[in-house]
PDB file of C-alpha atoms in Angstrom:
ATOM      1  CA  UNK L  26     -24.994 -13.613   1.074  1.00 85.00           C
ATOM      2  CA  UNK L  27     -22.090 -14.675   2.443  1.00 90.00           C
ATOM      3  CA  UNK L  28     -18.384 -14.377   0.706  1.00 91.00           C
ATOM      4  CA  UNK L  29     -17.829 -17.819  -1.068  1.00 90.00           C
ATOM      5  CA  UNK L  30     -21.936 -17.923  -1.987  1.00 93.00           C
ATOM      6  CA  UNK L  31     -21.055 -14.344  -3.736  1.00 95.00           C
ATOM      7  CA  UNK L  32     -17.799 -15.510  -5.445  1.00 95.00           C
ATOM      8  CA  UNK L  33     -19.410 -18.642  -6.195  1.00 94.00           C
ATOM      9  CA  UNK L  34     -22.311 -17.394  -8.275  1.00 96.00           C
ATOM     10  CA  UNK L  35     -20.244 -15.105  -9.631  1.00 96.00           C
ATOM     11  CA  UNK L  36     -17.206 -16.994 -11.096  1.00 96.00           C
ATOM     12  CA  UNK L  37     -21.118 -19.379 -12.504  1.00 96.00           C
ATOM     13  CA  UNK L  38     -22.106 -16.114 -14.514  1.00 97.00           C
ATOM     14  CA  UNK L  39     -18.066 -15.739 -15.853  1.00 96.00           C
ATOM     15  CA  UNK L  40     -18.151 -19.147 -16.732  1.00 96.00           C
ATOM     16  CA  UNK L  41     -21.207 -18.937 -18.770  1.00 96.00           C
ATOM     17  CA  UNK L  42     -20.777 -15.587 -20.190  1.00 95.00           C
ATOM     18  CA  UNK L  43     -17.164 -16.484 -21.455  1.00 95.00           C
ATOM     19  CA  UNK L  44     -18.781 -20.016 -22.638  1.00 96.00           C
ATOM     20  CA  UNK L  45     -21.298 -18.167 -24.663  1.00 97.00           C
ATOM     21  CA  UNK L  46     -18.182 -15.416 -26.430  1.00 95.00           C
ATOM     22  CA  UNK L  47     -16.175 -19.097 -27.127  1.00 96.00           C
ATOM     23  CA  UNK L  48     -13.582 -18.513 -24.768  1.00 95.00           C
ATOM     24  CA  UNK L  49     -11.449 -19.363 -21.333  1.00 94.00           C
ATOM     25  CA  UNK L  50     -11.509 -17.022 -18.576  1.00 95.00           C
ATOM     26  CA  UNK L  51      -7.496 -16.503 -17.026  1.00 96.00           C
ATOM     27  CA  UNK L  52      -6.170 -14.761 -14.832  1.00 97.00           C
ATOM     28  CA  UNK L  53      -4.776 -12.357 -17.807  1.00 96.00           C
ATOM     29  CA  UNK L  54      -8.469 -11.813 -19.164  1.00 95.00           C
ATOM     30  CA  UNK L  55      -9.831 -11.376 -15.661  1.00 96.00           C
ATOM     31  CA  UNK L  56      -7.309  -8.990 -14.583  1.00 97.00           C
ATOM     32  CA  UNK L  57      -8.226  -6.880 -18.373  1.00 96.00           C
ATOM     33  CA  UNK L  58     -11.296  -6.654 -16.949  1.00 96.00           C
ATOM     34  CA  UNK L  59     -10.770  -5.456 -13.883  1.00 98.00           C
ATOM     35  CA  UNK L  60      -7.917  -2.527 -14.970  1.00 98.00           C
ATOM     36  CA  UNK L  61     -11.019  -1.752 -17.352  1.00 98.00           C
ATOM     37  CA  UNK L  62     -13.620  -1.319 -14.557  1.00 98.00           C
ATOM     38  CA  UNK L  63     -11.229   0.541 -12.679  1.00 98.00           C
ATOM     39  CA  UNK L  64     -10.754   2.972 -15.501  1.00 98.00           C
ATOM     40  CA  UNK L  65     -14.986   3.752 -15.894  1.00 98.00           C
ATOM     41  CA  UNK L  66     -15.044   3.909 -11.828  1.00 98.00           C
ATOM     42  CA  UNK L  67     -12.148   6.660 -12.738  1.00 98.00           C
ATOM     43  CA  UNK L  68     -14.640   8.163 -15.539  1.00 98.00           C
ATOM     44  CA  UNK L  69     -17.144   8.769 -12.971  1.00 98.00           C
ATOM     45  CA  UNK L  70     -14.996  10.629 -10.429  1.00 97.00           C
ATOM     46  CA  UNK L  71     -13.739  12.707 -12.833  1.00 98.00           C
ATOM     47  CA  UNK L  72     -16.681  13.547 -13.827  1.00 98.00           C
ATOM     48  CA  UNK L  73     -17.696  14.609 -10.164  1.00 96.00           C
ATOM     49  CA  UNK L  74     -14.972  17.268 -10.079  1.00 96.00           C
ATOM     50  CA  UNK L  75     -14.574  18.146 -13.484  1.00 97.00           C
ATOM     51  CA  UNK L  76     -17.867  17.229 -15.339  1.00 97.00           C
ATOM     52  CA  UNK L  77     -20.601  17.746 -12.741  1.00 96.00           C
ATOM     53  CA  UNK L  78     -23.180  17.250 -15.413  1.00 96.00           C
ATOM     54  CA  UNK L  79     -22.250  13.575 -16.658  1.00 97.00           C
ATOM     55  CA  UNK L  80     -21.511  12.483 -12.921  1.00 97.00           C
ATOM     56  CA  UNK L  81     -23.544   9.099 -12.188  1.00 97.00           C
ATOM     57  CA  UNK L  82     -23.386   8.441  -8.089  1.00 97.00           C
ATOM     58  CA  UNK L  83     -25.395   5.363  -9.798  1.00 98.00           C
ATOM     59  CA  UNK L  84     -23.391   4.154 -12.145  1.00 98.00           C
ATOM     60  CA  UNK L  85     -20.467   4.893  -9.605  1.00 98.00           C
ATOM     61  CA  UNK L  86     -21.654   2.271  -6.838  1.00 98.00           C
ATOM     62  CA  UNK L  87     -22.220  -0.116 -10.005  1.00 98.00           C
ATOM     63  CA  UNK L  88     -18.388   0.400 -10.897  1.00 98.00           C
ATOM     64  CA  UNK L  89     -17.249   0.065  -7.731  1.00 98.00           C
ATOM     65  CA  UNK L  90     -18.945  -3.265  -7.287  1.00 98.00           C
ATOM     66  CA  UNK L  91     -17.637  -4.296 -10.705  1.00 98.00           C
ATOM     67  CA  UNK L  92     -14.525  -4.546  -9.218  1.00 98.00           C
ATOM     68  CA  UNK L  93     -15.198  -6.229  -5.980  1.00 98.00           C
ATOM     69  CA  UNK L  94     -16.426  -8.731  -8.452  1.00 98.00           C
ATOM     70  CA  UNK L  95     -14.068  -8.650 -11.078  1.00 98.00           C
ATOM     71  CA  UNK L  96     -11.196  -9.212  -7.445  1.00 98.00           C
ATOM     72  CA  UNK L  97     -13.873 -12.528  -6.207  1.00 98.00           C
ATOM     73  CA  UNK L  98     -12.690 -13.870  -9.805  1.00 97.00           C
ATOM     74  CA  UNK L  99      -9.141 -13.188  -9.701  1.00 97.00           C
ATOM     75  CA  UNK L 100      -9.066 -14.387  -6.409  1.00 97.00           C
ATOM     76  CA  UNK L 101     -10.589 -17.918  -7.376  1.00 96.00           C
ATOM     77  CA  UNK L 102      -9.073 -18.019 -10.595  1.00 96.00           C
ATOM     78  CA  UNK L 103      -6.081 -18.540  -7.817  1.00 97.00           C
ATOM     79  CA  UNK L 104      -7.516 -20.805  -5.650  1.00 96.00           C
ATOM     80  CA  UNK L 105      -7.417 -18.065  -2.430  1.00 96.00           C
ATOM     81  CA  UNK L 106      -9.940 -18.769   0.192  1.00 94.00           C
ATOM     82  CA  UNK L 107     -11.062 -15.323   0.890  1.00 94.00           C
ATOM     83  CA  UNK L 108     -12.102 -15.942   4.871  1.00 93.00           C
ATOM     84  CA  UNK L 109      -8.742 -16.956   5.644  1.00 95.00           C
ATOM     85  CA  UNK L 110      -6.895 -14.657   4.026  1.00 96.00           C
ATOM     86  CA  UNK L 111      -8.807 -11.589   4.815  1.00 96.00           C
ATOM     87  CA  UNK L 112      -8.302 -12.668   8.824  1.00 96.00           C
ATOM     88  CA  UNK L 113      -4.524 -12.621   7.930  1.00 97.00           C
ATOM     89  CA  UNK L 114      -4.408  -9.251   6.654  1.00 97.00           C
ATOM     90  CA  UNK L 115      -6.663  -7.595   9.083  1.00 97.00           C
ATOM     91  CA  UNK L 116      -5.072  -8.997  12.107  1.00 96.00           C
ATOM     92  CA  UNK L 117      -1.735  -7.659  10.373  1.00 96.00           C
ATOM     93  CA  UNK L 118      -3.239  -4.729   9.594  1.00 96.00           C
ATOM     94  CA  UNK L 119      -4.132  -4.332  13.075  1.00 96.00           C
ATOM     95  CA  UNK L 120      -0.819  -5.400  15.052  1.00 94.00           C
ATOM     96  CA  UNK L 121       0.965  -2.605  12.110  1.00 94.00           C
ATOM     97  CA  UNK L 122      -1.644   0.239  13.100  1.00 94.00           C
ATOM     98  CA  UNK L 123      -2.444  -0.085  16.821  1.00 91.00           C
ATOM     99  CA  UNK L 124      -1.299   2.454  18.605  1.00 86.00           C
ATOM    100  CA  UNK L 125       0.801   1.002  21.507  1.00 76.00           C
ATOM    101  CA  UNK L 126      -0.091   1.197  25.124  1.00 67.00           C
TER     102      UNK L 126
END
């Protein structure tokens, strides 16, 4: 799948799962979300080091993709095209980290 086709079906499933809980997502609600995936993607590396025995490498990938998710929403919610704006940043990226001749 390509980047808009993800962020696409993604921001369909939002829709209908806020539709079905009677509310609107926002930015505010989507960036909750997002600060609260972050914190059960902390959870599991914690666990790693500290609590080897509740550690999920599983559960961790799922996290992390619940972000990258939770980010296609945000992103949409403000109208960013995601090709064009990832170019941008990794060609300035790029020109700020190459090493020069």
């Amino acid at each position: 799948m390509e980047i808009n086709e993800i962020q696409t079906r993604i921001i369909e499933i939002a829709n209908n799962r806020a539709k079905k809980k009677g509310i609107e997502i926002t930015p505010e609600i989507s960036f909750i979300h997002l600060t609260e995936e972050f914190g059960e993607l902390a959870r599991q590396l914690s666990n790693k080091q500290m609590r080897p025995d509740l550690y999920d490498e599983e559960n961790l990938k799922e996290e992390i993709i619940d972000i990258i998710l939770e980010c296609l929403i945000l992103a949409k919610l403000f109208n960013t095209n995601l090709e064009q704006e990832f170019k941008k940043k990794i060609e300035l990226l790029a020109k700020k980290h190459t090493p020069n001749p």
